Every structure is written in C-alpha cells, then in structure tokens.
Tab-separated table of C-alpha atoms in Angstrom:
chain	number	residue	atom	x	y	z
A	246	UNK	CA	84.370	128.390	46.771
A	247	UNK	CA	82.108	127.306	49.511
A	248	UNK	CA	79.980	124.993	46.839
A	249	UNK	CA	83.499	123.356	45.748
A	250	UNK	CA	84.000	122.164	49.541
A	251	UNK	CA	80.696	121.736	51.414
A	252	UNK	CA	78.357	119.124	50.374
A	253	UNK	CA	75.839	119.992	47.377
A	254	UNK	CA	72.844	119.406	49.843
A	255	UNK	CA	74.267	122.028	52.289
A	256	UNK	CA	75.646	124.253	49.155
A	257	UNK	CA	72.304	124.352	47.504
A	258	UNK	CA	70.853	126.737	50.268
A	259	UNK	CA	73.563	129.682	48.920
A	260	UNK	CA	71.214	130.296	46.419
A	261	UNK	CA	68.629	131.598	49.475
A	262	UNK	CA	70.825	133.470	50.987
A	263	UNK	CA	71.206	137.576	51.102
A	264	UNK	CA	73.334	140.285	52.564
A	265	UNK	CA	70.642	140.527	55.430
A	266	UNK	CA	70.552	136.843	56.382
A	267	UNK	CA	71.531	135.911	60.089
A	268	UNK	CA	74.351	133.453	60.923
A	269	UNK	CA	71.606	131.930	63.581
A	270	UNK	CA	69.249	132.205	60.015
A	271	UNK	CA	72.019	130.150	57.976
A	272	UNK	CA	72.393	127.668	60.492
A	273	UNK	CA	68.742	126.802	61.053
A	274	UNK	CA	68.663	126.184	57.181
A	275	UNK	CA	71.412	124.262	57.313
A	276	UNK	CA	69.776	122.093	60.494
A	277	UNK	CA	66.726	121.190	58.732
A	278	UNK	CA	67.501	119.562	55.756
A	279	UNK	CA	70.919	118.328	56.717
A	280	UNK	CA	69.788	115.966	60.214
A	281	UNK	CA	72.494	113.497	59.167
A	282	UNK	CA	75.107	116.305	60.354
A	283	UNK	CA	75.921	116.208	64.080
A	284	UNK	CA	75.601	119.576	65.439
A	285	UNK	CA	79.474	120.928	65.632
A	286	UNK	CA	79.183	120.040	61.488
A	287	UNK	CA	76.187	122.206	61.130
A	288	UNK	CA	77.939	125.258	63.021
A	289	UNK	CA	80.872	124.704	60.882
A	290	UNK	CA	78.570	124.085	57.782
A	291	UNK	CA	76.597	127.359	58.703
A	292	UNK	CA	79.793	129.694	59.458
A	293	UNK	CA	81.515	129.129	55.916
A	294	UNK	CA	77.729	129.095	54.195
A	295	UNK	CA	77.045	132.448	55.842
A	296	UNK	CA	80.892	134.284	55.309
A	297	UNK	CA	80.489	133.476	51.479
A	298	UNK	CA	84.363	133.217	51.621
A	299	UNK	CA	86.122	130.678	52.085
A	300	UNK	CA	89.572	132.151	52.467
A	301	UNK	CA	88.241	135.139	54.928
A	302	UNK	CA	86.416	132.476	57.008
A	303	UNK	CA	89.025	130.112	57.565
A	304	UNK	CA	91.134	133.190	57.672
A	305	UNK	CA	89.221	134.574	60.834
A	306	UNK	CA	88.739	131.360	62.659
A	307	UNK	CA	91.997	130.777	62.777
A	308	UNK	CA	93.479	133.621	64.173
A	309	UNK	CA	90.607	134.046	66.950
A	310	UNK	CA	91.400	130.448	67.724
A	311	UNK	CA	94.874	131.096	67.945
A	312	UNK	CA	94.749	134.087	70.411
A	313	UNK	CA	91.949	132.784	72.755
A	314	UNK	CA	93.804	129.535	72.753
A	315	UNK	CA	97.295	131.193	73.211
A	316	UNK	CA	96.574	133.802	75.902
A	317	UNK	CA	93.741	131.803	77.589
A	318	UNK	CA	96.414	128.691	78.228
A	319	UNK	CA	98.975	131.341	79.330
A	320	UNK	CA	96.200	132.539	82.316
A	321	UNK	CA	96.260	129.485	84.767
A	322	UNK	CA	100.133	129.738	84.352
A	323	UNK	CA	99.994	133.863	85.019
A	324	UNK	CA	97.849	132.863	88.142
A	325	UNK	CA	100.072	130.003	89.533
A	326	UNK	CA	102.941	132.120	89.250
A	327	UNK	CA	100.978	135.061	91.799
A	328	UNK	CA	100.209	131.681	94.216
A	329	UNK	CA	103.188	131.029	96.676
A	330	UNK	CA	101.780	127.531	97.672
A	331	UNK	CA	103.122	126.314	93.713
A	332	UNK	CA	106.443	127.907	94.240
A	333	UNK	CA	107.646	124.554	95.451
A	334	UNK	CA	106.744	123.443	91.847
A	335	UNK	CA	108.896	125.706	89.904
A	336	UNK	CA	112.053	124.331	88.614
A	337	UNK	CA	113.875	127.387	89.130
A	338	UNK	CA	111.730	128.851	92.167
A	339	UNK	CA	113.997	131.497	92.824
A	340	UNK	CA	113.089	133.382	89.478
A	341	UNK	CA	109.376	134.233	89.334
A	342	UNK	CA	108.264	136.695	86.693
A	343	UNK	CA	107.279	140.245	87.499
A	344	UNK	CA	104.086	141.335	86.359
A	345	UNK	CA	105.692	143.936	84.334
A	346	UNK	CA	107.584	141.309	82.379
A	347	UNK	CA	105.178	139.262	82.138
A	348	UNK	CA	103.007	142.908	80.518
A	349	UNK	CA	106.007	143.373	78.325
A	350	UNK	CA	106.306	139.956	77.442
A	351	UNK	CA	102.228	139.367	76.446
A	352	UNK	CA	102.596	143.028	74.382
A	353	UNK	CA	105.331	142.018	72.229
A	354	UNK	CA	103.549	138.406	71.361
A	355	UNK	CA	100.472	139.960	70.263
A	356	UNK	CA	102.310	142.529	68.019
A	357	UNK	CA	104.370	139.450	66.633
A	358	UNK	CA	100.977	137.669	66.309
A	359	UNK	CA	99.340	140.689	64.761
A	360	UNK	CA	101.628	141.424	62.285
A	361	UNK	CA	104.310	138.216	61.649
A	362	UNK	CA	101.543	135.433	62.268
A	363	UNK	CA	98.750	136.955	60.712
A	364	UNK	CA	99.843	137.109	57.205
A	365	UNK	CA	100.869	133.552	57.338
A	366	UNK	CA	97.437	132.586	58.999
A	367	UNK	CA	95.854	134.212	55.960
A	368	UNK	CA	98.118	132.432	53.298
A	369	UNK	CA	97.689	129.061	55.178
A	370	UNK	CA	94.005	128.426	53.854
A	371	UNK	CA	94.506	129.025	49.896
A	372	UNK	CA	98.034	127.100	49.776
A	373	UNK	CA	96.922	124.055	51.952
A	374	UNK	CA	93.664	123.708	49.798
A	375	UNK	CA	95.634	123.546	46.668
A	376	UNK	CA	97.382	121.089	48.112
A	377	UNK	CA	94.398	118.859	48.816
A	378	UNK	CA	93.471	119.768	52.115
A	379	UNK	CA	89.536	119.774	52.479
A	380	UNK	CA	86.965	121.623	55.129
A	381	UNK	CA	83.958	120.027	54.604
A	382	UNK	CA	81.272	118.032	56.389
A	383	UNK	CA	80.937	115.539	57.380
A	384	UNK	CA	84.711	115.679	59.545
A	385	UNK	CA	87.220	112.596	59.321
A	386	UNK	CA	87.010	110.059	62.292
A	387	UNK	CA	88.782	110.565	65.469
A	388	UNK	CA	91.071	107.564	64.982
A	389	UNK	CA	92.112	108.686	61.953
A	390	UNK	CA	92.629	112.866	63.144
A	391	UNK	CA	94.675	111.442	66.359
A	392	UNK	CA	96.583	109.727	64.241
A	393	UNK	CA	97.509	112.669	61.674
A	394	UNK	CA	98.532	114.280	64.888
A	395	UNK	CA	100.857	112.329	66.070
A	396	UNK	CA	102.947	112.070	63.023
A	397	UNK	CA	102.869	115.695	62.701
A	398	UNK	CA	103.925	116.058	66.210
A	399	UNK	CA	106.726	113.283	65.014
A	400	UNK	CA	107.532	115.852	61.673
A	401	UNK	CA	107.586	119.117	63.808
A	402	UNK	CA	109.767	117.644	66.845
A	403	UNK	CA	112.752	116.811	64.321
A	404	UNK	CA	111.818	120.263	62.247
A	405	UNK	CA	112.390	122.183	65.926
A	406	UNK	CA	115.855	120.161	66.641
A	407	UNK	CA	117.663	120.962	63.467
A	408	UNK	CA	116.530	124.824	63.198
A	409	UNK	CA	116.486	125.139	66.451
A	410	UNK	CA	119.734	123.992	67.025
A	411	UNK	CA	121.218	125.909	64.385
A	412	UNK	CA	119.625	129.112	65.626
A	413	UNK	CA	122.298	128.434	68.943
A	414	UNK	CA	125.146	128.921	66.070
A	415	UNK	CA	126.865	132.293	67.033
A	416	UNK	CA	125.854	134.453	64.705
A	417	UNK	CA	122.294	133.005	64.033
A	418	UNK	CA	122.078	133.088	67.748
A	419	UNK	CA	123.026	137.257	68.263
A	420	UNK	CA	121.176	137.983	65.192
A	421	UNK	CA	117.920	135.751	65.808
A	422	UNK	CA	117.726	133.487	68.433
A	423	UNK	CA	119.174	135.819	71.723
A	424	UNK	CA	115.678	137.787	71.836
A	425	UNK	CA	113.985	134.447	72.847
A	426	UNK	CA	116.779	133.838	75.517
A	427	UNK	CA	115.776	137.128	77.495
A	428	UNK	CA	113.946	134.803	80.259
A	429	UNK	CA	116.728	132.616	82.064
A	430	UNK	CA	113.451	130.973	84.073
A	431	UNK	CA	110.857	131.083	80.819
A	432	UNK	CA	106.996	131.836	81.897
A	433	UNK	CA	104.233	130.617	79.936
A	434	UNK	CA	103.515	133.634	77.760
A	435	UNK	CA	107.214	133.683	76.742
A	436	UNK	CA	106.652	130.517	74.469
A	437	UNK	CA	106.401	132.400	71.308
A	438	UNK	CA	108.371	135.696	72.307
A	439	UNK	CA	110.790	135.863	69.717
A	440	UNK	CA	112.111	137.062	66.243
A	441	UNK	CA	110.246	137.768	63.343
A	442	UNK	CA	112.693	135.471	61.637
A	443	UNK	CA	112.557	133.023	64.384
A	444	UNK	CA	108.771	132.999	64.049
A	445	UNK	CA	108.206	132.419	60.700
A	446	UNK	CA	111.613	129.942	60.487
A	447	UNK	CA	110.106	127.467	63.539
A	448	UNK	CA	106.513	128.098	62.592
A	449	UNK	CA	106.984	126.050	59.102
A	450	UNK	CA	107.491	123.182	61.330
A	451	UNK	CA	103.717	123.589	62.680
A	452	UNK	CA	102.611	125.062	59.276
A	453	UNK	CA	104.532	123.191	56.679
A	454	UNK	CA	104.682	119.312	58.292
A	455	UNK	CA	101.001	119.280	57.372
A	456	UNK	CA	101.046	120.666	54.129
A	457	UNK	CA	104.090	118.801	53.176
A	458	UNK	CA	101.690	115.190	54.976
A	459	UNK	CA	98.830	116.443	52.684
A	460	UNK	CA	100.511	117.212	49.388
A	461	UNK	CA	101.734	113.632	49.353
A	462	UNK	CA	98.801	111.638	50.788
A	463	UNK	CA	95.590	113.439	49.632
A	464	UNK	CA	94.151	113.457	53.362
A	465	UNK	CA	93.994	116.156	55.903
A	466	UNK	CA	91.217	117.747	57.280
A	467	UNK	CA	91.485	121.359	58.290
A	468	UNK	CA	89.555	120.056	61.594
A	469	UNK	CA	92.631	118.001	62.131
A	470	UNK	CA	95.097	121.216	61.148
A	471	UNK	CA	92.941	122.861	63.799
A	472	UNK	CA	93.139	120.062	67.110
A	473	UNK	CA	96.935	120.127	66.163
A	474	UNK	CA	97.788	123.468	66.668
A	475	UNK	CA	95.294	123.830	69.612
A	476	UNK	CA	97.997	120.594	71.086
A	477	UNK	CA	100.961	122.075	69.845
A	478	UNK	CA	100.188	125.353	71.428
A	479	UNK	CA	99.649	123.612	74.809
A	480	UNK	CA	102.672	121.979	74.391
A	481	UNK	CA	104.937	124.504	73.725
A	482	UNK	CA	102.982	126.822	76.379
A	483	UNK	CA	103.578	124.292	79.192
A	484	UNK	CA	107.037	123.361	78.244
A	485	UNK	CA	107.856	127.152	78.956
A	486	UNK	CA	105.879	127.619	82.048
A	487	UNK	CA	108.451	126.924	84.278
A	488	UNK	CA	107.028	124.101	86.784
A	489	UNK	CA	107.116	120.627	86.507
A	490	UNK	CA	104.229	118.707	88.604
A	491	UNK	CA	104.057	114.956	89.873
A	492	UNK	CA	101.141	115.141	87.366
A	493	UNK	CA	102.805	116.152	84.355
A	494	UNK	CA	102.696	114.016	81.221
A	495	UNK	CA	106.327	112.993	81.253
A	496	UNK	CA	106.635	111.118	84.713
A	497	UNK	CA	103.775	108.952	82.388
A	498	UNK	CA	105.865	108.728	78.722
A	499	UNK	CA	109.270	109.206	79.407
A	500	UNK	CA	110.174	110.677	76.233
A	501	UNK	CA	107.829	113.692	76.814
A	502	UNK	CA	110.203	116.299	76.900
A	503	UNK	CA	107.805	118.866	78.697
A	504	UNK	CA	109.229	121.959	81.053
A	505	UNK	CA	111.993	120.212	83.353
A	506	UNK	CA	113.378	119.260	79.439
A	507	UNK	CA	112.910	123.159	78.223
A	508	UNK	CA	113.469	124.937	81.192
A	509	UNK	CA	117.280	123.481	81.627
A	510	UNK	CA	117.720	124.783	78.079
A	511	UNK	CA	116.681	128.616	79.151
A	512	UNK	CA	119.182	128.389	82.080
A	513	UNK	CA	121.912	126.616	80.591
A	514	UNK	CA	121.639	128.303	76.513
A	515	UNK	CA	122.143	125.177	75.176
A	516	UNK	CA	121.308	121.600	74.585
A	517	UNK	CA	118.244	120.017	74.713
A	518	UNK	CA	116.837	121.849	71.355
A	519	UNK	CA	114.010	119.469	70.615
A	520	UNK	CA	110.493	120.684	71.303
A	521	UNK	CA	107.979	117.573	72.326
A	522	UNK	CA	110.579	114.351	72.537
A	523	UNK	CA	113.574	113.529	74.356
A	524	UNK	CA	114.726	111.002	71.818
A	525	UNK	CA	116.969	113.730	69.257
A	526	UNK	CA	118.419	115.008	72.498
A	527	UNK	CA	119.314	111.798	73.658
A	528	UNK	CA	120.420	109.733	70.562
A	529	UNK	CA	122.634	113.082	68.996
A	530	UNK	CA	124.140	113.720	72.700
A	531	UNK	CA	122.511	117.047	73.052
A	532	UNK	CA	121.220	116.549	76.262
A	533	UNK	CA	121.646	119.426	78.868
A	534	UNK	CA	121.581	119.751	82.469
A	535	UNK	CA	123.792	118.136	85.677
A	536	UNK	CA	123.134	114.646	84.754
A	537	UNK	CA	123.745	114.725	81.404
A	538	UNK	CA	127.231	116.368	82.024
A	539	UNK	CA	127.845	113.997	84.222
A	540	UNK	CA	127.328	111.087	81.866
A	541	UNK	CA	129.529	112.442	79.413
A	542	UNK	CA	131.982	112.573	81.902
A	543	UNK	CA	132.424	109.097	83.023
A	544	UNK	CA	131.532	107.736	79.439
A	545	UNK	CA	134.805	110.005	78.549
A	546	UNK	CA	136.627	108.617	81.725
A	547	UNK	CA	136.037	105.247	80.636
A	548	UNK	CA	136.921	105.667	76.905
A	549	UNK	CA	140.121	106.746	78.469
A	550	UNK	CA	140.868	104.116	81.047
A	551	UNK	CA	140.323	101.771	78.166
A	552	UNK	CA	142.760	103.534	75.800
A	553	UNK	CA	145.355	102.884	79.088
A	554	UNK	CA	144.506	99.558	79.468
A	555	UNK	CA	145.364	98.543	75.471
C-alpha cells in the first residue's frame, strides 16, 4: 500500500529493497534522489518504505507516540507534586497524591492503553484512509494543519460536554463514569484512568471528529491527526494535574478551560463537563464551583423580586 500513498519517485526504490535492508539503508536511498524532501519527510518517507506495511507502521507509531507522549507529560507533573515549594500552586493543596496512587493509578492506564486503546489505534489507520485521509510526502502547510486543529479541538470540546455530561446521569455514572471520580484532587496521570466504556465512548471525540472532518472534506493529513492528539493529550493531562499557575494558558484566553475549570469538577462531581472551553459550561448554565453558585443565586433572587414587584 506504501506505492498507493508515497510519491512514485520515493515508491520506485521498493523494488531495491530486501528482508536484510537497514532502516538507516532505506533512508539514505530515499535522501539521494528525493533532495526536494526536507529531512523529517525523508524519515517519515524511509520508516513506511522500510515496514512494507502500511497499516503495521502507522499502527506502531502511533501507539509509541501515544505512551512516550502520555507518560512523559505526566513526569514534570509526578515531580512537582514531590516539590513542596509548588504546593502553593495546587488548587486543592491539601490533597497531594501518594506515590502509591499515583503507582496504581499509572498501572491501570497502561493496561487500559494496552488492551482498550490499542485495538482502536490499530483500526484507526485502515478506516481513516478509506475515508480519504493521506500519509504521504510532501506534509500539508502549517497554516493549514493549525487550522484542522483547531476545529477539531472545536468538534471534540462539544463531543466531551454532551457524553460527558450524560455519563454524570445516575446510572451511567455508578456503572461507568464513578471509576474516573476515584481522585477528589485529580493528578496528571489520572487523565485517562477510567472505564473501558468510558474510554472508547470519549475517545470517538479525539478519534471520530477527524474522520467525520475528513470523510466530508477530502483533506487531512495523518501528520495533522498526529500534532492533534500530541495537543489534546497535553490538554487533557494538564487540565487534571491539579495546579493552576500565573502562567497558565487561561489567565491569556479566557475561555481556556484548563485545571482550575476541571479540578472544581473532581471536587464538586458535577458541572463544568466540557474538556478545552468554558463557553458550553457557561452558555447551558453548567458551570461549577462558589462563584457560579453564587450567580445563580442572585440571578434567582432577582427573578423573584421582579415576580413581587408585578
């Protein structure tokens, strides 16, 4: 399938190839008579060249992406958390995570990655390129990636509110949604510690907002696919990491939601249910925390004192 996707100059040096060659050997083939390619192309070129399938090579990259990105993001919060100096940070600095939940925590992820994720990692490459989405060289421009990104992040945000906020439905939430709630003061590993069903029901947001963007326009890149969930990753990391810094995005775009947003939702169990906006929150009058309530209160007093005054 490699010939289908990669450029007929690159896929013309399959012919050459054997069990024996090198990936170092592919790419140096791939260097010389393809100059036009910048040098992240030619790795890329060289890796799917050399795997001699598509589905396994995608298939691999993605999920070593996915756990160096996942775990390696969680790290700097796992060390701030050991640092007393940041406690003044924390938005709820009198629950700090043991190391054994946090051991606990990180052991049940990777199972969930290894054996909920996984499958759908592997599926992901075969039903997005029947939809149209392409891997070859050269990649799309940045303006045009940044801007796939932000809608999807626009796609997945409303995705997260409505599931999300049905998962806090009684039963859904006992039978699903309670397992994510174990962490009243939510860590950074904690971001995907959840359900099977939760999982798989939230991940279609990330997953499926692209594939539903591609299937109608023609145009996505799995480049793009890949800078998106490197961002969404980071984003739903930090939002559970518990600390909220004079440097974090959202004292810059106000309708970040980022931790303060999330962490008020682990303490109080319910409202704010969107993931990277403020805007469903605020517009549907799911907004959680002391000020919030206290809004609601003297828009009902007022209501009221009107009604009197008729």
């Amino acid at each position: 399938m490699a010939s289908a996707m990669i450029n007929s100059t690159i896929a013309g040096l399959t012919s050459g190839l054997n069990s024996t060659a090198t990936y170092y050997t592919v790419f140096e083939d791939v260097s010389t008579y393809n100059v036009h390619l910048n040098y992240a192309e030619r790795l890329w070129a060289a890796w799917y060249l050399w795997m001699q399938n598509d589905v396994l090579a995608t298939g691999l990259m993605s999920f070593v992406m996915h756990e160096f990105v996942y775990f390696g993001r969680s790290l700097p919060w796992i060390i701030i958390d050991a640092i007393p100096y940041f406690n003044k940070y924390k938005l709820q600095n009198q629950k700090i995570p043991t190391w054994k939940e946090q051991w606990e925590c990180a052991a049940l992820v990777l199972l969930s990655h290894c054996t909920v994720e996984l499958p759908q990692i592997w599926l992901f490459h075969p039903i997005a390129t029947f939809f149209g989405m392409s891997y070859s060289v050269p990649f799309p421009s940045a303006w045009k990636m940044a801007m796939h990104i932000a809608i999807f992040f626009v796609m997945e945000d409303a995705w997260h509110y409505w599931f999300h906020r049905a998962l806090h439905y009684g039963p859904l939430y006992r039978s699903i949604h309670k397992l994510h709630h174990t962490y009243s003061a939510p860590f950074g590993l904690a971001a995907e510690y959840a359900s099977p069903i939760e999982v798989m029901l939230l991940g279609i947001g990330v997953i499926g907002s692209p594939i539903i963007w591609v299937s109608i326009t023609g145009d996505l890149h799995l480049l793009t696919m890949y800078i998106w969930i490197v961002l969404r990753l980071f984003q739903a990391i930090d939002a559970h990491s518990g600390y909220d810094f004079p440097w974090s995005l959202r004292h810059f775009l106000p309708f970040w939601a980022g931790a303060d947003h999330h962490d008020v939702h682990h303490e109080k169990f319910i409202g704010n249910y969107a993931s990277s906006f403020r805007w469903w929150d605020y517009c549907l009058d799911t907004e959680a925390g002391e000020e919030a309530s206290k809004k609601r209160r003297e828009k009902k007093m007022a209501a009221i004192r009107a009604k009197k005054a008729q």
